[in-house]
mmCIF file of C-alpha atoms and ligand atoms in Angstrom:
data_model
loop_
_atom_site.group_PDB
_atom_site.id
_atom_site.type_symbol
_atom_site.label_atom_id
_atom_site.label_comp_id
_atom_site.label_asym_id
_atom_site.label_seq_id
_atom_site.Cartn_x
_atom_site.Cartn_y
_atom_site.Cartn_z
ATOM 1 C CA UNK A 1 23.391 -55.605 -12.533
ATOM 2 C CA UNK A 2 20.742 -53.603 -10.517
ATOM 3 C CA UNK A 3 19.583 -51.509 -13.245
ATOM 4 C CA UNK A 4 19.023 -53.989 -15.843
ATOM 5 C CA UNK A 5 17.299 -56.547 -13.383
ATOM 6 C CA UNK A 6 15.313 -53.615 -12.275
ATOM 7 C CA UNK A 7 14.130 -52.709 -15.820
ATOM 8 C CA UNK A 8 13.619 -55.834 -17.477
ATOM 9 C CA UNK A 9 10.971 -56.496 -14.058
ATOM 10 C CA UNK A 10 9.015 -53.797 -15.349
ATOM 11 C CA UNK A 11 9.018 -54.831 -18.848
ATOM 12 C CA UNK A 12 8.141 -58.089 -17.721
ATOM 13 C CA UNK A 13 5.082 -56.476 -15.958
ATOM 14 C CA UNK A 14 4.043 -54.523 -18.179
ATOM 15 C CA UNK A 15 3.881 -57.075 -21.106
ATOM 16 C CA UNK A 16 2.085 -59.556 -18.611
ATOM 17 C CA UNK A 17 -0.516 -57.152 -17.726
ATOM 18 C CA UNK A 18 -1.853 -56.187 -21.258
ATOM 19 C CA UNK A 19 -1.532 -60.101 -22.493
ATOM 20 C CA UNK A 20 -3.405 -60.561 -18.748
ATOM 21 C CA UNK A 21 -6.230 -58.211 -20.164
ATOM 22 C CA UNK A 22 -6.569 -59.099 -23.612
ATOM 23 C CA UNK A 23 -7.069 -62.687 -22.302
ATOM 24 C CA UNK A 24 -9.563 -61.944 -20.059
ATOM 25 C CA UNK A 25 -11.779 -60.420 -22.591
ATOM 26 C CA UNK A 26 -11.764 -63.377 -24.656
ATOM 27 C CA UNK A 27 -12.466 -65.535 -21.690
ATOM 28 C CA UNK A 28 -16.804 -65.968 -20.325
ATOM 29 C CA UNK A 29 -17.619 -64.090 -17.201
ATOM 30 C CA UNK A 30 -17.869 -66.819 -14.676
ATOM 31 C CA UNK A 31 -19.553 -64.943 -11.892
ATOM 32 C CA UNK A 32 -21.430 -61.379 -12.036
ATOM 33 C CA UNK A 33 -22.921 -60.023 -9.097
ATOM 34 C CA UNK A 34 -24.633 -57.081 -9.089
ATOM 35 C CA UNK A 35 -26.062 -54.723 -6.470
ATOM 36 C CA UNK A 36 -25.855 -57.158 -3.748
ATOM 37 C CA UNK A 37 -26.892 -55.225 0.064
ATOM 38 C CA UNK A 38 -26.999 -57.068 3.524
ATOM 39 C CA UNK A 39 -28.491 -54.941 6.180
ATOM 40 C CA UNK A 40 -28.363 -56.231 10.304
ATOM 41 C CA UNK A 41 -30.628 -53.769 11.746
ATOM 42 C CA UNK A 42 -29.370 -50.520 11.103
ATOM 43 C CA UNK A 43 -25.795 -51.433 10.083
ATOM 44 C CA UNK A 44 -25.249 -51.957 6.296
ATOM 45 C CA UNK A 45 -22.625 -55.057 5.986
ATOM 46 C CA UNK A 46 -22.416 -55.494 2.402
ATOM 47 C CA UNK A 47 -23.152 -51.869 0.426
ATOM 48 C CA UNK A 48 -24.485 -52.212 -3.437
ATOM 49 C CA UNK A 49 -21.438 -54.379 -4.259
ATOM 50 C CA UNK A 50 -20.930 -55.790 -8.228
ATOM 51 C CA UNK A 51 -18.545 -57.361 -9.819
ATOM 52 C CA UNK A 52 -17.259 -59.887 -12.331
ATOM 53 C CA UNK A 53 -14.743 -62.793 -12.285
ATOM 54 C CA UNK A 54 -13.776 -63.775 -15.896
ATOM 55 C CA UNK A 55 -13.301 -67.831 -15.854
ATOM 56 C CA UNK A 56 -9.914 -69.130 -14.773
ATOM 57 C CA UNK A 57 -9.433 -65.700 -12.667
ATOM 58 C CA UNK A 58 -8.213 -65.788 -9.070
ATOM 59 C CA UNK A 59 -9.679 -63.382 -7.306
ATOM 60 C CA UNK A 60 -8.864 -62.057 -3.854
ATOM 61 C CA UNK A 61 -11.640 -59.918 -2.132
ATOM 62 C CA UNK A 62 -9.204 -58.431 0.823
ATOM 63 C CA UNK A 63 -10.424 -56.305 3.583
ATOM 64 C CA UNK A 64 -10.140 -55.375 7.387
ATOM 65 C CA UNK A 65 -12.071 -57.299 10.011
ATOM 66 C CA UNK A 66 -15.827 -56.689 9.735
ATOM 67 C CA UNK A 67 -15.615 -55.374 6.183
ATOM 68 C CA UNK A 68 -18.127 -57.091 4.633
ATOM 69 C CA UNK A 69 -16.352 -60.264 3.120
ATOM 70 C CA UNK A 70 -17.498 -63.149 4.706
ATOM 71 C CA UNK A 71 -21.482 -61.684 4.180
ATOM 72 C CA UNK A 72 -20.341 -61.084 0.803
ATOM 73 C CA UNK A 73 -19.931 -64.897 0.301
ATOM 74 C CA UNK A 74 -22.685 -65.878 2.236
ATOM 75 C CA UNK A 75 -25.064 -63.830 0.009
ATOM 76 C CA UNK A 76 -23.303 -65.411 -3.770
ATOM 77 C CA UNK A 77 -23.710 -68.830 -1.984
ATOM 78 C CA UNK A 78 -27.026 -68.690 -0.753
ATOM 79 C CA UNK A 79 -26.798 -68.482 2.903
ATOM 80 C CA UNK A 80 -28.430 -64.975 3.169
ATOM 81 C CA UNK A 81 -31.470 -64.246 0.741
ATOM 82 C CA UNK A 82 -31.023 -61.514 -1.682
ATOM 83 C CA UNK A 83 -32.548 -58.612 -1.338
ATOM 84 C CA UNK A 84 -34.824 -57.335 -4.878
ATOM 85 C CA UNK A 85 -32.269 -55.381 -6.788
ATOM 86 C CA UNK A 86 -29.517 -57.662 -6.645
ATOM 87 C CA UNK A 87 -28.732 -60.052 -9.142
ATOM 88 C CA UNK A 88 -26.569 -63.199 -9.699
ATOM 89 C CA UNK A 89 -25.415 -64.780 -12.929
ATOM 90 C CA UNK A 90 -22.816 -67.769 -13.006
ATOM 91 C CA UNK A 91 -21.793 -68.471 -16.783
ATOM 92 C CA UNK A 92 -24.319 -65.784 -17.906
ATOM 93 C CA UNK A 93 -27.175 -67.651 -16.056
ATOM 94 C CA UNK A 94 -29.149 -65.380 -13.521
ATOM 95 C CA UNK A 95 -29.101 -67.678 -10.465
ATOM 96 C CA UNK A 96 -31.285 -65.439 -8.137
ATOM 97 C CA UNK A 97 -34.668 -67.377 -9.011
ATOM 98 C CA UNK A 98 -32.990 -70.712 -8.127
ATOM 99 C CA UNK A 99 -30.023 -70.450 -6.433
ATOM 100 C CA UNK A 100 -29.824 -74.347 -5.189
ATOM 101 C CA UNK A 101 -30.220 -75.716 -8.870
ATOM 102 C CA UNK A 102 -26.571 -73.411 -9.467
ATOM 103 C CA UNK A 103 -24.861 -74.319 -6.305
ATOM 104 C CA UNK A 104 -23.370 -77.390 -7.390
ATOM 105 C CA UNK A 105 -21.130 -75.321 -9.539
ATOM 106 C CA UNK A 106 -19.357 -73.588 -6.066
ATOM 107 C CA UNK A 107 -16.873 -75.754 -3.970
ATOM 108 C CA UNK A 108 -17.164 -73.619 -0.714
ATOM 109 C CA UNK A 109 -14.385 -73.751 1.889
ATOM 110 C CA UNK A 110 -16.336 -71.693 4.659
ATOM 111 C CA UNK A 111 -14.903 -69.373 7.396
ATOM 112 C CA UNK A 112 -16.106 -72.149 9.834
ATOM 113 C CA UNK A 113 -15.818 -75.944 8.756
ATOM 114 C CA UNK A 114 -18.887 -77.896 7.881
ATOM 115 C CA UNK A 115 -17.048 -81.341 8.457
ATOM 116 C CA UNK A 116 -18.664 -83.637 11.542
ATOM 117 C CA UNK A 117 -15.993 -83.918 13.887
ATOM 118 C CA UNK A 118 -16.940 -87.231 15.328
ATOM 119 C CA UNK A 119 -16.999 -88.797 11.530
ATOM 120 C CA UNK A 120 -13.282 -90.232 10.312
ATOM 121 C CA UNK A 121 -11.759 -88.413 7.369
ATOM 122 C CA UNK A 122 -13.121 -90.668 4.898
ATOM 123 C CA UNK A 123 -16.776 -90.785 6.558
ATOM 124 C CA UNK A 124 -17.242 -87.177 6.266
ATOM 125 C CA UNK A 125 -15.948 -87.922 2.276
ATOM 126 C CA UNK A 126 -18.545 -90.226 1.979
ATOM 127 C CA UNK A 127 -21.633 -88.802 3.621
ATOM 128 C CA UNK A 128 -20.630 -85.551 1.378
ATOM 129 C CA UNK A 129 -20.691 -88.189 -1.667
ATOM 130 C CA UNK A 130 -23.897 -89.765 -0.600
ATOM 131 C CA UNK A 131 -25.407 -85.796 -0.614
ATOM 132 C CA UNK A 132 -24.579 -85.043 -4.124
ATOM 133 C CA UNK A 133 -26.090 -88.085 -4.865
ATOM 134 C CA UNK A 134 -23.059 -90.227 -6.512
ATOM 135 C CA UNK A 135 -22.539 -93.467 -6.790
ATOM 136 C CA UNK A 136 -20.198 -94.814 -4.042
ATOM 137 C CA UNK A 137 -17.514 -95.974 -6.543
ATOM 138 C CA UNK A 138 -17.575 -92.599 -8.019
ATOM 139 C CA UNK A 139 -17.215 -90.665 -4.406
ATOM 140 C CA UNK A 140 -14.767 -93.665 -2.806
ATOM 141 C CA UNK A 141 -12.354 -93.067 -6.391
ATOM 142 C CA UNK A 142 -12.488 -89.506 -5.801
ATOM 143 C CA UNK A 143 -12.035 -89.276 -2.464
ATOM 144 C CA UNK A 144 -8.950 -91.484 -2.786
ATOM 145 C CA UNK A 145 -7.174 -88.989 -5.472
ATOM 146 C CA UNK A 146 -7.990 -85.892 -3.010
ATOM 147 C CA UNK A 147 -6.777 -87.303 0.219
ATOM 148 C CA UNK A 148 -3.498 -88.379 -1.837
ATOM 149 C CA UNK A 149 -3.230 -84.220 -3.794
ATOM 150 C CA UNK A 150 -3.541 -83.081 -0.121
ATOM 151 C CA UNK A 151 -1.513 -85.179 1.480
ATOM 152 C CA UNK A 152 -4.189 -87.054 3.919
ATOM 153 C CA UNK A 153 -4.225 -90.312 3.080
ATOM 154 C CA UNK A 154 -2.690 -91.583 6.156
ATOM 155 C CA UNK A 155 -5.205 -90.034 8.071
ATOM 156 C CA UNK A 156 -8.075 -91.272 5.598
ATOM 157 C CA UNK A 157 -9.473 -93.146 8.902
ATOM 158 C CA UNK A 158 -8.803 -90.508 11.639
ATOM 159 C CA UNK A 159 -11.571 -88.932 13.575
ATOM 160 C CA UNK A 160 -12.090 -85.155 12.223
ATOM 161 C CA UNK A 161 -11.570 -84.142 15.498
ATOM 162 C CA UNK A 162 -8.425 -85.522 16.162
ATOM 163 C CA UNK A 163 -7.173 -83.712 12.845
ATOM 164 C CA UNK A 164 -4.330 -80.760 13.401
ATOM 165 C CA UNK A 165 -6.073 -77.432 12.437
ATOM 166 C CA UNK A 166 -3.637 -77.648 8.917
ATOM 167 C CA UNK A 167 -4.890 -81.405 8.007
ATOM 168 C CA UNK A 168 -8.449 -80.273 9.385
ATOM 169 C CA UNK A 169 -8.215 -77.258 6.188
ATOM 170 C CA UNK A 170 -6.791 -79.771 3.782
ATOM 171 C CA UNK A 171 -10.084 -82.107 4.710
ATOM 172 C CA UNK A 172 -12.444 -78.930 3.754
ATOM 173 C CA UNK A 173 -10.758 -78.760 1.056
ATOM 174 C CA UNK A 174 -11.238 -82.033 -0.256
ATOM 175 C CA UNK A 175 -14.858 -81.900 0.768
ATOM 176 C CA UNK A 176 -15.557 -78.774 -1.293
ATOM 177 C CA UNK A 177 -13.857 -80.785 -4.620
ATOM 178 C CA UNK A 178 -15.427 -83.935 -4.363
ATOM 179 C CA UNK A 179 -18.077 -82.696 -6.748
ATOM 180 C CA UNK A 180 -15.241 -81.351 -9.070
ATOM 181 C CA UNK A 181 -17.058 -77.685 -9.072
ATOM 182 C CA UNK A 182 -16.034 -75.461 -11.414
ATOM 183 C CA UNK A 183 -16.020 -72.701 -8.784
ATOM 184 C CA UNK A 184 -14.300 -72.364 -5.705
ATOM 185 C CA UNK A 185 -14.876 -70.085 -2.453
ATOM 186 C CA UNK A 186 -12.215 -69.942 -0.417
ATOM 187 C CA UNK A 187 -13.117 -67.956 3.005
ATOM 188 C CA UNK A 188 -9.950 -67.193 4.674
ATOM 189 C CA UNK A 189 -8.302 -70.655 3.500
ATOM 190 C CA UNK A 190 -4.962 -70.071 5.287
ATOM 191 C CA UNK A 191 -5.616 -68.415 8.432
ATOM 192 C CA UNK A 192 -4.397 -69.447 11.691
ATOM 193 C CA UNK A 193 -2.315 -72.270 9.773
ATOM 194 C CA UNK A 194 1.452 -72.590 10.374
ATOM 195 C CA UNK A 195 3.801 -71.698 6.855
ATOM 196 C CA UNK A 196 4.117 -74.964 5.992
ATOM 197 C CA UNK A 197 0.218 -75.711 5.821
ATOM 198 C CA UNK A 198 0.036 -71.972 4.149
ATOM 199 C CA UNK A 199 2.585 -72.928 1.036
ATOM 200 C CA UNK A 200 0.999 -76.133 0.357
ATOM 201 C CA UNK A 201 -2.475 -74.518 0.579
ATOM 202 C CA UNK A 202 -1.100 -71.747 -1.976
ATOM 203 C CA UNK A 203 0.315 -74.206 -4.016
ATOM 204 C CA UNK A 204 -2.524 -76.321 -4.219
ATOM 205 C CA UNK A 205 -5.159 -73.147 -5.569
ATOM 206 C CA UNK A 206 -2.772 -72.308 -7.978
ATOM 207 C CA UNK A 207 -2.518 -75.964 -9.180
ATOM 208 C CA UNK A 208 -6.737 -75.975 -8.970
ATOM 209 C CA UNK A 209 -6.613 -72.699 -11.085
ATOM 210 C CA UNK A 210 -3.803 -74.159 -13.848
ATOM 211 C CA UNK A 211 -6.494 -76.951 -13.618
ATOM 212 C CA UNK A 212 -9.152 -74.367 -14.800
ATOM 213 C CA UNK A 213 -11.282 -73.583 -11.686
ATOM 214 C CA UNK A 214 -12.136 -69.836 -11.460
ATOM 215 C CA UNK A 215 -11.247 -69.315 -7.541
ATOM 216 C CA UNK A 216 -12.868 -66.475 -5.188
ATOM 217 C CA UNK A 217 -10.684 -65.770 -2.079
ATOM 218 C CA UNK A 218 -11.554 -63.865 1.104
ATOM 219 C CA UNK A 219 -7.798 -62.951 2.492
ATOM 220 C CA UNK A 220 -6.477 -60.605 5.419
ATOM 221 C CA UNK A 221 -2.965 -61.663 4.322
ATOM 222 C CA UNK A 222 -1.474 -59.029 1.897
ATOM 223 C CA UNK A 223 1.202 -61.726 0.608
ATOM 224 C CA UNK A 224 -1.538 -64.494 -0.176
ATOM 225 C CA UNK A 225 -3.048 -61.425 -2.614
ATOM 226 C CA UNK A 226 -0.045 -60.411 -3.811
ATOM 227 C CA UNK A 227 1.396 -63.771 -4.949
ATOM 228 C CA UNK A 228 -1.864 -66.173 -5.957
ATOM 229 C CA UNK A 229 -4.416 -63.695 -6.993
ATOM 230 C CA UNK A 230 -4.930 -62.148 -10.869
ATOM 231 C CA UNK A 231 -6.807 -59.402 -9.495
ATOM 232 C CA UNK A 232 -7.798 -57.662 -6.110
ATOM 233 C CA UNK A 233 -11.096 -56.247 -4.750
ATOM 234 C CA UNK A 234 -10.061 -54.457 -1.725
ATOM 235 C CA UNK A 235 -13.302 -54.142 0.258
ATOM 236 C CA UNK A 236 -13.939 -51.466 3.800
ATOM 237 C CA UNK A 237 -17.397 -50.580 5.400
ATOM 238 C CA UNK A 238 -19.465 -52.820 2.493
ATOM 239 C CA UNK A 239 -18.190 -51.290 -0.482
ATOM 240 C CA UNK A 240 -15.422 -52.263 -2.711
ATOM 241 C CA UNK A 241 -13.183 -49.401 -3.080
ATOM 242 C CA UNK A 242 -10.250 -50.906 -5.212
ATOM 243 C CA UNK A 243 -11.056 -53.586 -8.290
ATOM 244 C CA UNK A 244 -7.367 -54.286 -9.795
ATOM 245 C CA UNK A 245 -4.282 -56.940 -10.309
ATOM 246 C CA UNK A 246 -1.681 -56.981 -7.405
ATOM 247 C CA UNK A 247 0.732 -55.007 -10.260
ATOM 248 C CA UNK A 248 -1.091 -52.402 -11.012
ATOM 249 C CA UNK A 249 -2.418 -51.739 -7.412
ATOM 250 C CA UNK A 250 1.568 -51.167 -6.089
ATOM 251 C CA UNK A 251 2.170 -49.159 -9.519
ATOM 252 C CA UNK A 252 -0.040 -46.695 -9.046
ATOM 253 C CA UNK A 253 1.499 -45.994 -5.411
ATOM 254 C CA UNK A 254 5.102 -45.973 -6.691
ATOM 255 C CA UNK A 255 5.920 -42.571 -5.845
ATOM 256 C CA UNK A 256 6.217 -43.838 -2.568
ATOM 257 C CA UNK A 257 8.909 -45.880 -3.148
ATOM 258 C CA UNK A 258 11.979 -44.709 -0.592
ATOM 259 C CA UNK A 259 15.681 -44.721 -1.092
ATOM 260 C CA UNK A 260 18.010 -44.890 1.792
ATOM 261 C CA UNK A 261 21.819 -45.290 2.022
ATOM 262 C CA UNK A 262 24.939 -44.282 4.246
ATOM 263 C CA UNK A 263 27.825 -41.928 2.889
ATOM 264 C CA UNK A 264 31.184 -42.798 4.169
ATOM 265 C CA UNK A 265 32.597 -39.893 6.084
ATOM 266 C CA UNK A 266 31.039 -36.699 6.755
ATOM 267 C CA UNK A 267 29.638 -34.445 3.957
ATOM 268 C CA UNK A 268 30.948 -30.820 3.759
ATOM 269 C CA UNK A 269 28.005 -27.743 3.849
ATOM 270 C CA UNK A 270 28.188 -27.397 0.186
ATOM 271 C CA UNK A 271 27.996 -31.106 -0.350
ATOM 272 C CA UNK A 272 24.688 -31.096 1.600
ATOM 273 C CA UNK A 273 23.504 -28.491 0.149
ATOM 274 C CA UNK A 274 24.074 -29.988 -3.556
ATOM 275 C CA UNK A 275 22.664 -33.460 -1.980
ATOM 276 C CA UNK A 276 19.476 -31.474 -0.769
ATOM 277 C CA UNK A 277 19.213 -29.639 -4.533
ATOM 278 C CA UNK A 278 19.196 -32.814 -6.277
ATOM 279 C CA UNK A 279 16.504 -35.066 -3.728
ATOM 280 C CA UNK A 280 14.014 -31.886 -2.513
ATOM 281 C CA UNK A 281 12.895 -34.334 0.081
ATOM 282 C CA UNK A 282 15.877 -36.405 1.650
ATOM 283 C CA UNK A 283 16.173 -36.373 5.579
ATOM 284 C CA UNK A 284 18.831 -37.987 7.819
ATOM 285 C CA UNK A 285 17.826 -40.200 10.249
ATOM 286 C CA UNK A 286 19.945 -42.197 12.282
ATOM 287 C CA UNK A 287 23.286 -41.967 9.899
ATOM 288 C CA UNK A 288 21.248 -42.727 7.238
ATOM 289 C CA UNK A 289 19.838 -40.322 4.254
ATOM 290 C CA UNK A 290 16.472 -40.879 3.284
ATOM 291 C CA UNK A 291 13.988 -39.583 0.269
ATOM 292 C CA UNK A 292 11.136 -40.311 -1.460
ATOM 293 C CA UNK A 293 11.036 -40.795 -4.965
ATOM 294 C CA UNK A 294 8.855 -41.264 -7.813
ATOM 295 C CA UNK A 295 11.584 -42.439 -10.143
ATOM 296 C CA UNK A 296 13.960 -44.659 -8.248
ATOM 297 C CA UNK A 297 16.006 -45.494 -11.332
ATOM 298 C CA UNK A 298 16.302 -41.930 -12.680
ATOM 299 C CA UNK A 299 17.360 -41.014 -8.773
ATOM 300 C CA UNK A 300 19.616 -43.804 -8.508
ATOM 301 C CA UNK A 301 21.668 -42.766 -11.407
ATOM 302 C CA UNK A 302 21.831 -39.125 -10.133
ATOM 303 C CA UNK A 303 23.314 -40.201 -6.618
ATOM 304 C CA UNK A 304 25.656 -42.206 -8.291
ATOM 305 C CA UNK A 305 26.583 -39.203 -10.241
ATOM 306 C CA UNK A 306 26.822 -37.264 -7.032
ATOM 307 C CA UNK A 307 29.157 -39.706 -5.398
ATOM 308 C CA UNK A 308 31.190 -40.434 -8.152
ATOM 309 C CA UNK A 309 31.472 -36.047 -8.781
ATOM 310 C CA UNK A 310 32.376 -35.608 -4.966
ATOM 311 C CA UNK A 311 34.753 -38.832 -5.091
ATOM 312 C CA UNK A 312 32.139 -40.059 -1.572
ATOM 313 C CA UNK A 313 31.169 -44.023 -0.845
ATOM 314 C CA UNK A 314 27.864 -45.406 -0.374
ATOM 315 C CA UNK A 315 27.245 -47.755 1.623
ATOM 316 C CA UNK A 316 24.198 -49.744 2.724
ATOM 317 C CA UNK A 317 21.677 -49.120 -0.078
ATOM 318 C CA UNK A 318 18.543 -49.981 -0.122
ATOM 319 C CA UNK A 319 15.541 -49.026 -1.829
ATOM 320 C CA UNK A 320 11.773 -50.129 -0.791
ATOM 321 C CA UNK A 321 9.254 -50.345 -3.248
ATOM 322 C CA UNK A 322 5.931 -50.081 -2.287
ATOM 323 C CA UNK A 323 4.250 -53.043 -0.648
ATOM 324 C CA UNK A 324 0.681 -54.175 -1.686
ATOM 325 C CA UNK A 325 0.603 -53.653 2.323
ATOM 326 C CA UNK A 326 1.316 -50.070 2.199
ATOM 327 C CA UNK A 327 -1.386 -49.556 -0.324
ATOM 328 C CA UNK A 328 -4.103 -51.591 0.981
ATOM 329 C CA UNK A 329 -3.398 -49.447 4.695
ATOM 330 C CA UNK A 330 -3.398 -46.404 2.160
ATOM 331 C CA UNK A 331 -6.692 -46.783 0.799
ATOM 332 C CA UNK A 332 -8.855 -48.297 3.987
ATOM 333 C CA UNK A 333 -7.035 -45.035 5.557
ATOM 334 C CA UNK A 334 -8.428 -42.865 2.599
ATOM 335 C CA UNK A 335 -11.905 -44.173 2.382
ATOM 336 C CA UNK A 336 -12.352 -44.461 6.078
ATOM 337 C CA UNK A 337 -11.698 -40.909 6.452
ATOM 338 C CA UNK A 338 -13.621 -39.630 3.960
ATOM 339 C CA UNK A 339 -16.558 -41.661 6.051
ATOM 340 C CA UNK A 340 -15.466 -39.607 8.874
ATOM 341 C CA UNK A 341 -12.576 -41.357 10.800
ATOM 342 C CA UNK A 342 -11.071 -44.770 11.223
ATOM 343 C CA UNK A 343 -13.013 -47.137 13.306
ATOM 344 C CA UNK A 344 -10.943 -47.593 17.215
HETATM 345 P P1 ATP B 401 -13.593 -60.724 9.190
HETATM 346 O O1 ATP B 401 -12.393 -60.493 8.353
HETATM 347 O O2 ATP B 401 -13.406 -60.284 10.584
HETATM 348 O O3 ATP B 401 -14.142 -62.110 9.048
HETATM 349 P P2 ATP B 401 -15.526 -59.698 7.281
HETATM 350 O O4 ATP B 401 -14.960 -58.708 6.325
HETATM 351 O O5 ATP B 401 -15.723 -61.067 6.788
HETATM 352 O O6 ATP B 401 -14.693 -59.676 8.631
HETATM 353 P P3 ATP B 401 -18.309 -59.811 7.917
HETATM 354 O O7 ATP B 401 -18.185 -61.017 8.761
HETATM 355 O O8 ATP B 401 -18.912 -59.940 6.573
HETATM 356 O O9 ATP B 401 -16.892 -59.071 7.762
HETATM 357 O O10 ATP B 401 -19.111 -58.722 8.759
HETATM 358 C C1 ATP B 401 -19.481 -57.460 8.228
HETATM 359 C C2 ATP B 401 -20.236 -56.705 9.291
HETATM 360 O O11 ATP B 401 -21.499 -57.344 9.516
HETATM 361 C C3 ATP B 401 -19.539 -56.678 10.641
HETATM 362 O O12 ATP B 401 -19.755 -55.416 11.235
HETATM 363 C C4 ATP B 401 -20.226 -57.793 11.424
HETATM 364 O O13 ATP B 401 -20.198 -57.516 12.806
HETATM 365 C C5 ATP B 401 -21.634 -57.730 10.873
HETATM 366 N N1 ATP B 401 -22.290 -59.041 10.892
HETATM 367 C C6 ATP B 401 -21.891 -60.140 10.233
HETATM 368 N N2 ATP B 401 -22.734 -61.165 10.450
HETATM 369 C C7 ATP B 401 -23.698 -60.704 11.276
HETATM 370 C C8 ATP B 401 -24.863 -61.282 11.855
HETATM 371 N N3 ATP B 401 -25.212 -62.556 11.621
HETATM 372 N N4 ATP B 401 -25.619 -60.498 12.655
HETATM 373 C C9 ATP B 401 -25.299 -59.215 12.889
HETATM 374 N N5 ATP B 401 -24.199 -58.598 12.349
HETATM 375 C C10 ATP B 401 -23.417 -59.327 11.564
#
């Protein structure tokens, strides 16, 4: 049962990823950025970074603290001026001469919440509304369907400030849709919330992408990446250093994929010997064998042949793929030394 699971998942993948990229071709390029640099004095924050999100995409820029994600939003959203070579299109449209006339296309769920704490729930709705300039039956009829997707309603007339850190998230939210963008930023979205907050959050951008909205995500949390976003840019030290989908990210790290197990009994010289022939790697530790492999079903099926030949039992099995973890520590490792040394 194993085995064919095991291979139909990667048939699965493999099939999704080339329909994945032969839909994204057909689809427009939502946002382009190109060559965008932040300096703070003499530390570069944001390094010559580009790239694309095709409409419809979610995209998760994930990085270490201080990598340059939240200054990457800040300088697509206007916040920081651009500096002269970099440029901005959103549907094709260079944005850098007027960047307010194009902001009402991003809903922006910032690091730090723009909602007035002393204003209710539905105040800070309205005075949003009254902004954009809509009428107040427009704002007070989409207000009402927001507050009901993310579950606030009963707090419609609660001070902001009274608001649980979860139902204070679920209120940016709502403030960053009211003007039914067709873009949304989502700095850090889930952090600091407890799992309950975090699954409905999660369910709720995947519902807003199924809905059509091309989503940008700033994430520390490997899983978010892994299960909402099409495609990864895995930022360190200003620079993106990684620009792919959550599948093909782990694939290209799956020689690290580990088997371990326990053989009943103890193994004779020769056995080991035959064992150590057959997995060039394998250690013991703690009762348990352990290698490395590249091609877990192909190594698999050649212990099994092993036991089965030398009549032995295994026992406690397990093999660990590659996390998206393990490769995002993998390549912040890599790039940071290469830049001489991990920051303490
Ligand atoms: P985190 O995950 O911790 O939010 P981040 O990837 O979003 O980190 P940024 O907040 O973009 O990183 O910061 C990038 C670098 O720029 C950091 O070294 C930070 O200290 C520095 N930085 C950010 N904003 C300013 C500022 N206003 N003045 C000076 N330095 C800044």
């Amino acid at each position: 049962m194993y085995f064919v699971r095991k291979k139909m998942t990667f048939q699965n993948n493999n099939t999704k990823e080339i329909s994945q990229e032969l839909e994204l071709g057909k689809r427009p390029i939502a946002i382009k950025v190109s060559n965008l640099v932040k300096r703070f004095d003499d530390l570069i924050a944001v390094n010559d970074v580009s790239f694309k999100i095709f409409e419809g995409e979610i995209v998760g820029i994930l990085g270490p603290n201080g990598a340059g994600k939240t200054t990457t939003i800040r300088l697509l959203t206007g916040i920081f001026k651009l500096e002269d070579k970099a440029n901005i299109e959103i549907f094709n449209e260079d944005i850098t001469k007027n960047l307010s006339k194009y902001k009402i296309n991003f809903g922006i769920v910032p690091e730090v919440s723009n909602a007035f704490s002393d204003f209710t729930v539905w105040q800070n709705l309205r005075f949003s509304g009254g902004i954009y300039g809509f009428p107040k039956e427009k704002v007070e009829k989409r207000s009402k369907k927001l507050l009901e997707q993310f579950g606030l309603i009963d707090k419609m007339h609660s001070k902001t400030k009274a608001l649980s850190k979860g139902l204070k998230q679920r209120l940016n939210f709502c403030l960053a849709l009211l003007h039914e963008p067709s873009i949304l930023i989502l700095d850090e979205p889930t952090s600091g919330l407890d799992p309950i907050s975090v699954k409905l959050m999660r369910n709720r951008i995947l519902q807003l992408k199924k809905e059509g909205k091309t989503i940008l995500i700033t994430t520390h949390d490997m899983l978010e990446a892994q299960t909402i976003c099409d495609r990864i840019l895995i930022m360190n030290r200003g620079k993106i250093i990684a620009d792919e989908d959550p599948n093909t990210l782990r694939e290209r790290f799956k020689s690290t994929s580990t088997i371990r197990f326990k053989i009943d009994g103890v193994l004779s010289n020769n056995q080991k010997n035959t064992l150590m022939d057959i997995f060039d790697n394998i250690k013991e530790e703690d009762n348990y064998y352990v290698f490395s492999s590249d091609d877990d079903i192909k190594d698999i099926f050649m212990l099994y042949n092993f036991s089965k030949e030398n009549n032995l039992n295994i026992s406690d099995f397990k093999v660990k793929e590659t996390s998206l973890e393990e490769v995002f520590i993998h390549l912040i490792k890599k790039d940071s030394i290469s830049k001489g040394g991990l920051e303490k």
